[in-house]
Coordinates of C-alpha atoms in Angstrom, one line a residue:
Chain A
X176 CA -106.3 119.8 -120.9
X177 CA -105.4 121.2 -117.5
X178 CA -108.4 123.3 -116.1
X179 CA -105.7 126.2 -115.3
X180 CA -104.9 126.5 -118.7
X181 CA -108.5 125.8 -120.2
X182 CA -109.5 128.9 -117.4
X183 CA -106.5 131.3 -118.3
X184 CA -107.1 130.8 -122.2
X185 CA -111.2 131.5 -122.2
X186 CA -110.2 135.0 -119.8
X187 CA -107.2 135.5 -122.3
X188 CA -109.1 135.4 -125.2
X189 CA -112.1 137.3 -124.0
X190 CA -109.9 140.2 -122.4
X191 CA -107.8 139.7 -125.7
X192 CA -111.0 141.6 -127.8
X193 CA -112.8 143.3 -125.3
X194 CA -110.2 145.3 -123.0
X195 CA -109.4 147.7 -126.4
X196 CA -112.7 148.8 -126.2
X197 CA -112.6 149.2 -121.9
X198 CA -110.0 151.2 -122.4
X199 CA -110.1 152.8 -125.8
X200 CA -110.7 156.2 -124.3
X201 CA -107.0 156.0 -122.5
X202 CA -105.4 154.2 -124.9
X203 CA -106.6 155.5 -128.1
X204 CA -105.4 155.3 -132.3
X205 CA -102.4 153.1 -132.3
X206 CA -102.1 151.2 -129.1
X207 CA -105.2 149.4 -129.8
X208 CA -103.5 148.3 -133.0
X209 CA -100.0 147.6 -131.3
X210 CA -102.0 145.8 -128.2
X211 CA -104.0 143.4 -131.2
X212 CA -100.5 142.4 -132.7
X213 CA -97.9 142.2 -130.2
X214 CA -100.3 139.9 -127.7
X215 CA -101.6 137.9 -130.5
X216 CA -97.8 137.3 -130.9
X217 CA -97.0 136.4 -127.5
X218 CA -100.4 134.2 -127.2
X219 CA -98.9 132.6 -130.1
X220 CA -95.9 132.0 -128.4
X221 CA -97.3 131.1 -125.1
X222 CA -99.3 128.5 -127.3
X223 CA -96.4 126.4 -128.8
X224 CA -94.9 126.3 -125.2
X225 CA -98.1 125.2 -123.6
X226 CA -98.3 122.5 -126.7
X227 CA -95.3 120.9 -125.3
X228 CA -96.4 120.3 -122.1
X229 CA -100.5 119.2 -122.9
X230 CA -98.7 116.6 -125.3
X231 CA -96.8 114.7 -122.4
X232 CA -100.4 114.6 -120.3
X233 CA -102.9 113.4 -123.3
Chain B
X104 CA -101.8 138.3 -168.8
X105 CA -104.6 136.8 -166.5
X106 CA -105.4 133.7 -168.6
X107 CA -102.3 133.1 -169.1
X108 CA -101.1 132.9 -165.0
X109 CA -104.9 130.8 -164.7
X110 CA -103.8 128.6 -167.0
X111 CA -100.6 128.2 -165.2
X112 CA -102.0 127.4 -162.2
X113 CA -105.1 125.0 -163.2
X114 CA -102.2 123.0 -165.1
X115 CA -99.6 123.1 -161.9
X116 CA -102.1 122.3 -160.0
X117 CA -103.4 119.4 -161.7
X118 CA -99.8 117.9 -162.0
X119 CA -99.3 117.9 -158.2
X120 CA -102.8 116.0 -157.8
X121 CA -102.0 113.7 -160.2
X122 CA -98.3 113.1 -158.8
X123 CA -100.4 112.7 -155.4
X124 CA -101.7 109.6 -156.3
X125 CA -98.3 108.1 -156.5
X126 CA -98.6 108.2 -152.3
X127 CA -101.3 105.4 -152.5
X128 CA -104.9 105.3 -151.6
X129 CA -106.4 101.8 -150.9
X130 CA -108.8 102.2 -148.1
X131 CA -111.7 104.8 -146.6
X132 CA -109.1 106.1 -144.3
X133 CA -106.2 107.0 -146.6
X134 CA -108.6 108.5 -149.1
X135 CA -110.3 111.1 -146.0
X136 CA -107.5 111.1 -143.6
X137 CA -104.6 110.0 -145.1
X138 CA -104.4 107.0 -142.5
X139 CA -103.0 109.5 -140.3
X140 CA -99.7 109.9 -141.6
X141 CA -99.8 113.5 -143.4
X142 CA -96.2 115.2 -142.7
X143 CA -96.1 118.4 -140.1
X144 CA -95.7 120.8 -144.0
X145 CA -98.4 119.5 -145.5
X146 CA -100.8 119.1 -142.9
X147 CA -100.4 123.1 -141.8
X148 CA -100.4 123.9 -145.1
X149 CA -103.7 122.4 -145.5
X150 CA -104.8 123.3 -142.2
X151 CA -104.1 127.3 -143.3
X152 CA -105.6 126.7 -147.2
X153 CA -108.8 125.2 -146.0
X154 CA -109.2 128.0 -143.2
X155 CA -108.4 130.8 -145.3
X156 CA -110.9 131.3 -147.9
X157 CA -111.1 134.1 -150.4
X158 CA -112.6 136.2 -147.6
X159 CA -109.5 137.0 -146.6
X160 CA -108.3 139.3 -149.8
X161 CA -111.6 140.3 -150.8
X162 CA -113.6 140.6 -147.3
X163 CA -111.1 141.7 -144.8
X164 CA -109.6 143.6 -147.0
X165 CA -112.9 145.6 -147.9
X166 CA -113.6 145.5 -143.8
X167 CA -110.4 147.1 -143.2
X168 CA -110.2 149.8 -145.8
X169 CA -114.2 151.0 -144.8
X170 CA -114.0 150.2 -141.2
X171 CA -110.5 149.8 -139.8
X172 CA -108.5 148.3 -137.0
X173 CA -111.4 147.1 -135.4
X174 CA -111.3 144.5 -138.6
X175 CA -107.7 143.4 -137.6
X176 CA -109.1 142.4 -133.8
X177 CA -111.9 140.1 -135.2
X178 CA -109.2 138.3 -137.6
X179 CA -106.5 138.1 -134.7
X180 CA -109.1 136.6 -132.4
X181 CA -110.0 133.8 -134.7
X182 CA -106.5 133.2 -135.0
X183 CA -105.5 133.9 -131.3
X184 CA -108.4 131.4 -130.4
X185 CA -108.0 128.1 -133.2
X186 CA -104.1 128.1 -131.9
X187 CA -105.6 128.0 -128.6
X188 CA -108.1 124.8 -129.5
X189 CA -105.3 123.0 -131.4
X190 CA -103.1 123.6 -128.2
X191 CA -105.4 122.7 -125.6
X192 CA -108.7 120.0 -126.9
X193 CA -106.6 119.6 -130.1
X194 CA -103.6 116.9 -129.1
X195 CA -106.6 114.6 -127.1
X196 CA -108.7 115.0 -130.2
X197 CA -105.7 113.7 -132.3
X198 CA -104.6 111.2 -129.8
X199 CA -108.8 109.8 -129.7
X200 CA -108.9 109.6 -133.4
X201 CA -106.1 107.4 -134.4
X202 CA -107.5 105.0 -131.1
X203 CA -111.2 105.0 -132.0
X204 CA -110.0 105.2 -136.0
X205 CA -112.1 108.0 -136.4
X206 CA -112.5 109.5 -140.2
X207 CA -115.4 112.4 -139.4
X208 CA -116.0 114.5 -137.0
X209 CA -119.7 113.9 -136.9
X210 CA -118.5 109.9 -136.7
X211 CA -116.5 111.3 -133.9
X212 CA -119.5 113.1 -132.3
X213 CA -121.6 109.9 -132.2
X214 CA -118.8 107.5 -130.6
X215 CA -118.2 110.5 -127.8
X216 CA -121.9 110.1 -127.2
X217 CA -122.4 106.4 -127.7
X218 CA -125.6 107.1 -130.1
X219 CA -125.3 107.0 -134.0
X220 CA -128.4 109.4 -134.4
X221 CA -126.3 112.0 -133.1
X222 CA -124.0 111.9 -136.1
X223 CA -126.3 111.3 -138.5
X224 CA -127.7 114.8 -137.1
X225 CA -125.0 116.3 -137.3
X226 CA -123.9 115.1 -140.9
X227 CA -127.3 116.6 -142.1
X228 CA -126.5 119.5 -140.5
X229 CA -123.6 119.8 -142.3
X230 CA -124.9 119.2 -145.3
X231 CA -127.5 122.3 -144.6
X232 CA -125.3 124.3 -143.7
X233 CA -121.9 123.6 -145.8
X234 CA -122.9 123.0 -149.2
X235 CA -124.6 126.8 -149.6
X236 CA -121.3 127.7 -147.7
X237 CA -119.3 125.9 -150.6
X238 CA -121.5 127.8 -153.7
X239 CA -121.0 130.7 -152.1
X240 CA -117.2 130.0 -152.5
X241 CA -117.7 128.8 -156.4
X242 CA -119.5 132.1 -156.5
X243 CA -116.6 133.8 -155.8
X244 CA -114.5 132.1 -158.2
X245 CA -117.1 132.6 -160.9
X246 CA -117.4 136.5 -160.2
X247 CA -113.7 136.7 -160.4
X248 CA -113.6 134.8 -163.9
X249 CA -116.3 137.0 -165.2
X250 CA -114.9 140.5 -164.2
X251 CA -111.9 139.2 -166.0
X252 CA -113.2 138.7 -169.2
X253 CA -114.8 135.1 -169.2
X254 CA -118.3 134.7 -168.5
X255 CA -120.3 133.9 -165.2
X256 CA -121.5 130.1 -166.3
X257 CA -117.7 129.3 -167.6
X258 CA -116.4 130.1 -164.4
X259 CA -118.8 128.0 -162.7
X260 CA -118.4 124.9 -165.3
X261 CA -114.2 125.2 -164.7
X262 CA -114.5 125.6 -160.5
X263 CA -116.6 122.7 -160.5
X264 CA -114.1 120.5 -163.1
X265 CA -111.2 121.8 -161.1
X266 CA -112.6 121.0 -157.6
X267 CA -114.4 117.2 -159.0
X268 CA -111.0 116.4 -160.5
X269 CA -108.6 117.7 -157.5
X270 CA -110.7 115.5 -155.2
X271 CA -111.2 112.8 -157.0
X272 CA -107.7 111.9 -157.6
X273 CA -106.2 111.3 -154.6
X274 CA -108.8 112.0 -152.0
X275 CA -107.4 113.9 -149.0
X276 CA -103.9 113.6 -150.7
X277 CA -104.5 116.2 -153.7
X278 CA -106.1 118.0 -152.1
X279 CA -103.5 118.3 -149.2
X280 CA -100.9 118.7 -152.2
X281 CA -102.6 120.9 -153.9
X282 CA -103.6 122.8 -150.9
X283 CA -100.0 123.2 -149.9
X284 CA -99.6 124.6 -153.2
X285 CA -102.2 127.0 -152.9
X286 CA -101.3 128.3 -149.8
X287 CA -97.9 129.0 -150.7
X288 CA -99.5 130.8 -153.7
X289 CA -102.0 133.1 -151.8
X290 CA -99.2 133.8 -148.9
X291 CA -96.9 134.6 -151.8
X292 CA -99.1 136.6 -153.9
X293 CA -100.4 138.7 -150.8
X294 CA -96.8 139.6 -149.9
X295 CA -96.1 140.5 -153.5
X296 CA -99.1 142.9 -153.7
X297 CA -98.0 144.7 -150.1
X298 CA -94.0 144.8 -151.0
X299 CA -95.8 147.1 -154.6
X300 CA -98.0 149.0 -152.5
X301 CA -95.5 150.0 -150.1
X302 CA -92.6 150.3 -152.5
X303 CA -94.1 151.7 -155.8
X304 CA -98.3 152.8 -155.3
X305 CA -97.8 155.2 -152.2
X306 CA -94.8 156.8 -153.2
X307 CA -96.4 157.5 -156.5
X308 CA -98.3 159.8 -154.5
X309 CA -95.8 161.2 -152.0
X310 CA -97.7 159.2 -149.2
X311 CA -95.3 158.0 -146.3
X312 CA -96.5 156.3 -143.1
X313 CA -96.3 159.6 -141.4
X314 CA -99.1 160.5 -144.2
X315 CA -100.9 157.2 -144.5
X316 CA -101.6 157.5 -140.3
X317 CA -102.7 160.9 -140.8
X318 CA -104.9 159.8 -143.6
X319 CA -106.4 156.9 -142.2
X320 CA -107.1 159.6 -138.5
X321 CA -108.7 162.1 -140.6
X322 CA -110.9 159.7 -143.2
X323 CA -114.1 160.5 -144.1
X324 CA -114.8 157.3 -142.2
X325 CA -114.1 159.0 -139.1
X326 CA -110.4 157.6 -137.4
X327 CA -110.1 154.3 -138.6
X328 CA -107.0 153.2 -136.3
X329 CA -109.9 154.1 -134.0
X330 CA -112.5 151.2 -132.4
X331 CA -115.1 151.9 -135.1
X332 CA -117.3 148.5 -134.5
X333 CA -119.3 148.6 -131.4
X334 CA -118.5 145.8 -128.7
X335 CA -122.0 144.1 -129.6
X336 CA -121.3 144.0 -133.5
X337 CA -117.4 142.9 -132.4
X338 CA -119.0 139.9 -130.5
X339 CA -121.5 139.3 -133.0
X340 CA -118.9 138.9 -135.5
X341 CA -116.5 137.3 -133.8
X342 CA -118.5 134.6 -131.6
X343 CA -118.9 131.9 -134.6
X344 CA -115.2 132.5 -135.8
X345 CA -113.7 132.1 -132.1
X346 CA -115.3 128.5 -131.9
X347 CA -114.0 127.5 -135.9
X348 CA -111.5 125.4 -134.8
X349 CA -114.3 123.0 -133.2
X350 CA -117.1 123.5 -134.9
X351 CA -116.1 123.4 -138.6
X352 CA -115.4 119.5 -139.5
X353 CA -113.3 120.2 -142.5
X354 CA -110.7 121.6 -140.2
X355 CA -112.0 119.4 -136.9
X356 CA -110.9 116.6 -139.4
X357 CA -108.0 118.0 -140.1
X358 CA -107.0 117.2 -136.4
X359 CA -106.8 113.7 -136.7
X360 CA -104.1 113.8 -139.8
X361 CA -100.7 114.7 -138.5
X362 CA -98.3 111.7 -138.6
X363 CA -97.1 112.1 -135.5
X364 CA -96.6 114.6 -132.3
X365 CA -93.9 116.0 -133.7
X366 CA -95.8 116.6 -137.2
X367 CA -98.4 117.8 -135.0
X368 CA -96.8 120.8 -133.3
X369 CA -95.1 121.6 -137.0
X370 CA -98.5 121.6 -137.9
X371 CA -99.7 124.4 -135.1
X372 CA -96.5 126.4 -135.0
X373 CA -96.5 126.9 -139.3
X374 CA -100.4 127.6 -138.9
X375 CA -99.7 129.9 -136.3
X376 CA -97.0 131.8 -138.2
X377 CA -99.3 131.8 -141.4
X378 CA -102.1 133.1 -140.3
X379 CA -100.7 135.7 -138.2
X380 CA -98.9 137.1 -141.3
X381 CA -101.6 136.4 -143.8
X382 CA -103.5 138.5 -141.4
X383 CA -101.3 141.2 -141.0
X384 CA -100.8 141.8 -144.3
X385 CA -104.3 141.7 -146.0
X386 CA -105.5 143.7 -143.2
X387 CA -102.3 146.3 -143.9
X388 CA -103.7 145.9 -148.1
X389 CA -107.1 147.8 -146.5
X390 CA -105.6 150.0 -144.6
X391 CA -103.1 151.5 -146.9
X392 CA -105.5 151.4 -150.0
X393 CA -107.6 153.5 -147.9
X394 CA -104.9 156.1 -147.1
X395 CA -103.8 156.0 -150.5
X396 CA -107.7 156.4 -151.7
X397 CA -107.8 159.6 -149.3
X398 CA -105.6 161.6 -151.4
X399 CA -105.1 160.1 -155.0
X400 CA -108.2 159.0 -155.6
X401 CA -112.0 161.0 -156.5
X402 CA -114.0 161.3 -152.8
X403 CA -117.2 159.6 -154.6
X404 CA -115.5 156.4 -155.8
X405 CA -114.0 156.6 -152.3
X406 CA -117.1 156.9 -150.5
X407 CA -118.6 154.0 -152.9
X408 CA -116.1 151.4 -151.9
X409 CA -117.0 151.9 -148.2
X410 CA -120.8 150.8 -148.7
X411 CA -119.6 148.4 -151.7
X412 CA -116.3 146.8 -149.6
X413 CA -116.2 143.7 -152.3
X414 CA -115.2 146.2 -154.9
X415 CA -112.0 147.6 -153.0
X416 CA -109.6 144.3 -153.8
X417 CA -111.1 144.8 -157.7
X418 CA -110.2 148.4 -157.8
X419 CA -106.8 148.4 -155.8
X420 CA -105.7 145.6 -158.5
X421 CA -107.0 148.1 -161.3
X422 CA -104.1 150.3 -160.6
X423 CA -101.0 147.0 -159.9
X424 CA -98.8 145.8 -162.4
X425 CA -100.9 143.3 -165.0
X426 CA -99.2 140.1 -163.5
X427 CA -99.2 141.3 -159.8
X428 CA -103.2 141.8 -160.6
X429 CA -103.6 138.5 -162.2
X430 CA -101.5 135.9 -159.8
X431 CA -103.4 137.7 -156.9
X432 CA -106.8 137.2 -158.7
X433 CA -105.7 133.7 -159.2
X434 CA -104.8 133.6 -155.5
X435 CA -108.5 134.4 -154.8
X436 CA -109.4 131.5 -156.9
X437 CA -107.1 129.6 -155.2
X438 CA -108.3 130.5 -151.8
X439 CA -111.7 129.6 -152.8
X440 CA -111.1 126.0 -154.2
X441 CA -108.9 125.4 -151.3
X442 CA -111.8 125.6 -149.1
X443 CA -114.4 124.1 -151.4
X444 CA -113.0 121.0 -152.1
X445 CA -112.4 120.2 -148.5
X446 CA -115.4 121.2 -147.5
X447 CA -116.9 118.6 -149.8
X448 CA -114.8 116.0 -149.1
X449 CA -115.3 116.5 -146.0
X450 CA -119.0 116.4 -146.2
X451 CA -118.5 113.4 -148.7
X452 CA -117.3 111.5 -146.1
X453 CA -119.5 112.2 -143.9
X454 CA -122.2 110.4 -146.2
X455 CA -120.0 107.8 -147.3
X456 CA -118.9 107.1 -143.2
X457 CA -122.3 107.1 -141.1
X458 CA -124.7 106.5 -143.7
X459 CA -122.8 103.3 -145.2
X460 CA -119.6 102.2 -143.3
X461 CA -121.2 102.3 -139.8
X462 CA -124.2 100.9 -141.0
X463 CA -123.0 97.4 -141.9
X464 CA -120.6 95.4 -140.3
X465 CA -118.4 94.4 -142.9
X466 CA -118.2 97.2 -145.6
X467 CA -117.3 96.5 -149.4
X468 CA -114.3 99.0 -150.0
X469 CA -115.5 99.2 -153.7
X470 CA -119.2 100.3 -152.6
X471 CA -117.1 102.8 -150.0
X472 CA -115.2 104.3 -153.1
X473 CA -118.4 104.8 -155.1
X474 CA -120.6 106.1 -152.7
X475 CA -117.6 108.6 -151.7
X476 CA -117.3 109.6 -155.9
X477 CA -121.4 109.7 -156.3
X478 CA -121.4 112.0 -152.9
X479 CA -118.2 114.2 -153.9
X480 CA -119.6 114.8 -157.8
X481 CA -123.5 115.3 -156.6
X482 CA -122.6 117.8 -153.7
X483 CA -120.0 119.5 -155.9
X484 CA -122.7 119.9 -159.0
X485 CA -125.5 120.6 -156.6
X486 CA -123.1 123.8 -155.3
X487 CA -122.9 124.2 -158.8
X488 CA -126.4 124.8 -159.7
X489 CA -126.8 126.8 -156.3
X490 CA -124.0 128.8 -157.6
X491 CA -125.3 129.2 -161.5
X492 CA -129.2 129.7 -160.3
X493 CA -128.2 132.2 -157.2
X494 CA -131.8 131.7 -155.0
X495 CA -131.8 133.9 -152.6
X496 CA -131.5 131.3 -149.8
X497 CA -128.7 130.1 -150.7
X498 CA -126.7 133.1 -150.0
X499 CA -128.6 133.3 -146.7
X500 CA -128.1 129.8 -145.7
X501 CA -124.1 130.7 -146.6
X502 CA -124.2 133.4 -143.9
X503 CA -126.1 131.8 -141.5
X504 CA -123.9 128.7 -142.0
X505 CA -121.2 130.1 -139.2
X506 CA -123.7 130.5 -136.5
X507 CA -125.8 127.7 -137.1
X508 CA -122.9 125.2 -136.2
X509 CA -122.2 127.1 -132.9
X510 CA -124.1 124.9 -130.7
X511 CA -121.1 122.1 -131.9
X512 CA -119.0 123.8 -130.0
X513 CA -120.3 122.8 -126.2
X514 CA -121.2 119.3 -127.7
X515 CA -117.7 118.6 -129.0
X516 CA -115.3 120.5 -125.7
X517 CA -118.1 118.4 -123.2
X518 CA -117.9 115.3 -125.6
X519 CA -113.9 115.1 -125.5
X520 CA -113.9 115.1 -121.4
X521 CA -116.4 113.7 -120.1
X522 CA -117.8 110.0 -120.0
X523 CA -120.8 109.2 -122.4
X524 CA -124.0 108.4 -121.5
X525 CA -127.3 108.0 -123.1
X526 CA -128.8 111.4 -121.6
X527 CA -126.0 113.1 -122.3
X528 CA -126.8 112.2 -125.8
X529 CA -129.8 113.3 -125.5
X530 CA -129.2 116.7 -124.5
X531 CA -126.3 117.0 -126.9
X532 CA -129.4 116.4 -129.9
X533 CA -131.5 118.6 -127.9
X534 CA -128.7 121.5 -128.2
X535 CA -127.8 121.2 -131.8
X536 CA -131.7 121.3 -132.6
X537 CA -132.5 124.1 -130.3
X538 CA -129.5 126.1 -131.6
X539 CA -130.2 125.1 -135.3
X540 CA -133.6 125.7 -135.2
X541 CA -133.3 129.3 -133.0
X542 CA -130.4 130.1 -136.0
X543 CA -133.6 129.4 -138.6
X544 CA -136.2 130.9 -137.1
X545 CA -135.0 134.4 -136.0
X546 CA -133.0 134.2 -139.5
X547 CA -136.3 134.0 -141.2
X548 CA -137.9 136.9 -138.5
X549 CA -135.2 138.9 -138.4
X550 CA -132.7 138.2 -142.2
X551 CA -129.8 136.4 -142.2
X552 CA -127.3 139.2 -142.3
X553 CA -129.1 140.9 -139.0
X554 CA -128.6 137.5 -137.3
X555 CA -125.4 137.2 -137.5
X556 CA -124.8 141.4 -136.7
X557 CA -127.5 142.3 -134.3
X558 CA -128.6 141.8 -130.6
X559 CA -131.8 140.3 -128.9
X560 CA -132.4 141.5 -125.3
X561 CA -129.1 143.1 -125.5
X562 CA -126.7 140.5 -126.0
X563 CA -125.3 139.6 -129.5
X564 CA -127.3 136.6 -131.3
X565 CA -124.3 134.2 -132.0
X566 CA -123.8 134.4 -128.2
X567 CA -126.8 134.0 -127.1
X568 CA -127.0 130.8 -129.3
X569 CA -123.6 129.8 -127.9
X570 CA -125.4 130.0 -124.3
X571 CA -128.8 128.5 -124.6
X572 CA -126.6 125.1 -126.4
X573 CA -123.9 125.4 -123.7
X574 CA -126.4 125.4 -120.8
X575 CA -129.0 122.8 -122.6
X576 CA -125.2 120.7 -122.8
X577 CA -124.6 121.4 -119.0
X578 CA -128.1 120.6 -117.6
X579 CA -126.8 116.7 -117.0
X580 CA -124.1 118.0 -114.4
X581 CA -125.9 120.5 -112.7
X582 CA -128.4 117.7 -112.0
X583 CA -125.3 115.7 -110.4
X584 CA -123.8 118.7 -108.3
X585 CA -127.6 119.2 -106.8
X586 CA -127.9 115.9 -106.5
X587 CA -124.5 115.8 -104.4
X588 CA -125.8 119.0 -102.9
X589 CA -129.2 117.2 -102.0
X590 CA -127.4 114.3 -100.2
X591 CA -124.8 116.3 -98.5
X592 CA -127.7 118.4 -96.8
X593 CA -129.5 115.5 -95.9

C-alpha cells in the first residue's frame, strides 16, 4: 500500500461522512443525499482503478 | 403462500449444498478456504451474503424511515470504507495468505506477530463476541417464522438444522454456493419490493416524488432528507462498521479465497456494485414507506413505527402482494443464515486451526474433520440455546460485539507492514485486552446500547476505543523515532 494512497483514502473517508454535516447549513435537504451517492460512486470507481495498480506492487 | 416460497428455498438451498460437495473437500484448507481457488462470482457473492445480514431490510430500513438520510451516510461509509481495505491492505493480505497457508485470521494474527498466544486471544475473543452476534441472527430468523404463523422454538430448531447441515456439507463450499444463492435472492427480492412500491403502493395514494420529498421535508420527524443524527452519534455508529473489513474474520477470511488476481478484483468490483445498490434501495424502502405512511396511513401507528423501527419492514409487507411479502421475508431469513453459518465456520476454524493443527506437528486430518464438526454443531446449538433462552446478555454481548473487535483493527493494518517482533506482540495483546476489557467495563457502567451511541469526555466511545488500541499499538515506534531523535541530538 502506497502511503499516498493509504493518506488520501483515511482524509477521503473521514471528509466523505463529516463535510455533510460542516456544511449542512449551505448545502441543505437533497445535496447531502446527492453528495452521499454520487462520491460513494466515484470512490467506488477510483477504488477498482487504484486495485489495478496496488496489485502490480504487492 | 409463505410456507410454501420457505419451503422452496430450504429445499433449493439444500440441493446446491449438496451439489457442492461434488467440488471436493479433502483437507483443512479446502474445507475453510477452499484451497484458495474460489471463482471471482462466487467469492463476491459470499463476500456481499456474509456482510449483509438481515440488518439491512429490517434495521436500515427502520433507520431510514424514522430517522432519514443521515441512515444512508452510515451505510455508504461502511461500504465506501471495506472497498477501500480490499483495495489497499486487501491484495497483500491475499498475496500473505496463500505464502504463509494461512486458514484464520486469528492464525494470521499470531504468524504477523511471531507469538501463538496472540491468536489464541484473539480466537477467544471471537468466540465472546461472535457466537451472541450469531443468536442474535437465529433470533431473527426465529421472530420472522413466528410472526408468520410458526412458533418461536420451531424457527429456532429449523435455523439451526438449516445452518448445521449447509455447513457441514461441504465446508466453505456450501456455504459459498449457497451464499451465492442467497445473495442473488435478497438483491432480487429487495428490487422486487422497490419496483411494487414505486410502481403500484404510492400511486395507490396519488403520491409522486414531487409528493414523497415534500412528505419526507414536512414529517412529523422533522425533515428527514435533513442531517437528523448528530456528528457524535454518526461517529459512534459508524466507527466499528468503517473498520469491518479488518476486524470481522468471517470476511478477513474471506480475503485469502479468490483463485487468483483476476478473481480477486471480480471479487471487489461485484461487491462494490452490490452493496452500493443493496444500499440504495433498502435505504429508498424507508424512505418512501415513510412518505407513503405520512399521508395514507393513521398518525399513531406512524408515530409507533418511529420508536418501534423493527416493526416498519413487518408492516410495509402487510400491505405487498402475498408472494412479494413472503420471498422478501424469506430473504430476511436468507440474509440471516448467510451470515450465521460463516460466522461459525469461521469461528470453527478458528478452534479447529490454533487449538489443534498448530499445536502438533503432524496433524491427523480425520481428528481435524471431527474437531471442525464437534466445534461447528456445539457453537451452532450453543447460539441455539442463547437464541431459545434469550438472557439478557446475550443480546448485549450481540451489540457490544462490533466495538469490542475494534482494537483488531490497528493490530492487523500494523501487523501486515511492519516486521514482527516479540514486543510488538506484546503490545498488540496489551491493545486487544485494554480495548476488550474498556468495551466490558463501561458496557457494564454505562449499557451496552449507550456504548455503542454515546460520548465520554466528548468524543464518541467506539473512537475513543479505536485510539487508546491504536496508540497502545504505536508505542513500539514512537520509542524508535525518540530513540533516533535521542542519538541525532547527541
Amino acid at each position: 500500500m502506497k502511503k499516498s494512497y493509504a493518506i488520501l483514502f483515511a482524509l477521503t473517508t473521514v471528509l466523505y461522512g463529516l463535510l455533510p454535516y460542516a456544511l449542512l447549513r449551505h448545502w441543505g435537504g437533497l445535496a447531502v443525499l446527492l453528495f452521499w451517492v454520487s462520491s460513494a460512486l466515484l470512490w467506488i470507481i477510483f477504488s477498482l482503478i487504484i486495485l489495478e495498480k496496488e496489485f502490480k506492487g504487492v | 403462500m409463505f410456507p410454501i416460497v420457505f419451503t422452496l428455498y430450504i429445499v433449493f438451498g439444500t440441493i446446491i449444498a449438496l451439489l457442492s460437495r461434488r467440488l471436493g473437500v479433502k483437507t483443512t484448507a479446502d474445507y475453510f478456504v477452499a484451497s484458495y481457488r474460489l471463482g471471482g462470482f462466487l467469492a463476491s457473492m459470499t463476500y456481499a451474503a456474509t456482510t449483509y445480514s438481515a440488518f439491512m431490510m429490517l434495521g436500515l430500513v427502520g433507520y431510514s424511515y424514522a430517522t432519514g438520510v443521515a441512515s444512508l451516510g452510515f451505510e455508504l461509509i461502511y461500504l465506501v470504507a471495506t472497498v477501500g481495505f480490499l483495495t489497499l491492505v486487501g491484495p497483500r493480505m491475499w498475496r500473505l495468505a496463500r505464502e504463509r497457508k494461512w486458514i484464520t485470521p486469528s492464525e494470521m494474527l499470531s504468524d504477523l506477530y511471531a507469538w501463538r498466544p496472540l491468536g489464541i486471544s484473539i480466537a477467544l475473543i471471537y468466540m465472546i463476541s461472535l457466537i451472541p452476534y450469531t443468536a442474535a441472527q437465529l433470533k431473527g430468523i426465529s421472530e420472522v417464522a413466528s410472526s408468520l404463523g410458526l412458533s418461536y422454538e420451531v424457527g429456532v430448531v429449523i435455523a439451526s438444522i438449516v445452518l448445521i447441515t449447509w455447513i457441514i456439507l461441504a465446508g466453505i463450499w456450501s456455504v459459498a454456493t449457497t451464499d451465492a444463492y442467497q445473495g442473488i435472492l435478497m438483491i432480487s427480492s429487495a428490487i422486487a419490493l422497490i419496483v411494487w412500491t414505486a410502481a403500484f403502493l404510492l400511486p395507490s395514494k396519488g403520491i409522486d416524488l414531487a409528493k414523497a420529498i415534500n412528505n419526507l421535508v414536512n414529517s412529523s420527524s422533522g425533515n428527514l432528507l435533513d442531517l437528523t443524527w448528530s456528528p457524535e452519534f454518526f461517529i459512534s455508529m459508524s466507527t466499528p462498521w468503517i473498520f469491518f473489513a479488518i476486524t470481522n474474520p468471517h470476511v478477513v477470511q474471506r480475503i485469502y479465497m479468490p483463485r487468483d488476481e483476476r478473481s480477486y478484483k471480480v471479487m471487489v468490483k461485484y461487491f462494490a456494485f452490490y452493496g452500493f445498490t443493496y444500499t440504495l434501495i433498502t435505504v429508498s424502502l424507508g424512505l418512501l414507506f415513510r412518505a407513503y405512511a405520512s399521508t395514507a396511513i393513521d398518525p399513531m401507528i406512524e408515530h409507533a413505527l418511529v420508536r418501534e423501527r423493527d416493526s416498519v419492514t413487518p408492516t410495509f409487507l402487510k400491505l405487498a402482494h402475498p408472494l412479494i411479502a413472503s420471498v422478501v421475508y424469506t430473504s430476511i431469513i436468507a440474509a440471516a443464515i448467510s451470515t450465521a453459518n460463516s460466522i461459525v465456520l469461521t469461528v470453527a476454524s478458528s478452534i479447529t486451526r490454533d487449538l489443534y493443527e498448530r499445536r502438533i506437528s503432524v496433524p491427523n486430518q480425520r481428528v481435524s474433520r471431527a474437531v471442525t464438526t464437534i466445534s461447528i454443531v456445539s457453537l451452532t446449538i450453543v447460539a441455539a440455546l442463547a437464541t431459545y433462552y434469550r438472557p439478557a446478555f446475550i443480546v448485549d454481548l450481540s451489540v457490544l460485539s462490533s466495538v469490542m473487535l475494534i482494537p483488531l483493527a490497528p493490530i492487523t493494518i500494523i501487523g501486515v507492514y511492519s516486521k514482527p517482533s516479540r514486543a510488538k506482540s506484546y503490545f498488540a495483546l496489551t491493545s486487544l485486552l485494554v480495548g476488550c476489557g474498556l468495551t466490558m467495563a463501561l458496557a457494564i457502567i454505562k449499557g451496552p446500547i449507550r456504548v455503542l451511541r454515546e460520548t465520554l469526555m466528548g468524543i464518541p466511545i467506539s473512537l475513543l476505543i479505536l485510539v487508546i488500541s491504536t496508540i497502545i499499538m504505536l508505542l513500539p515506534l514512537l520509542k524508535q523515532w525518540l530513540n533516533v531523535f535521542h542519538s541525532k541530538l547527541s
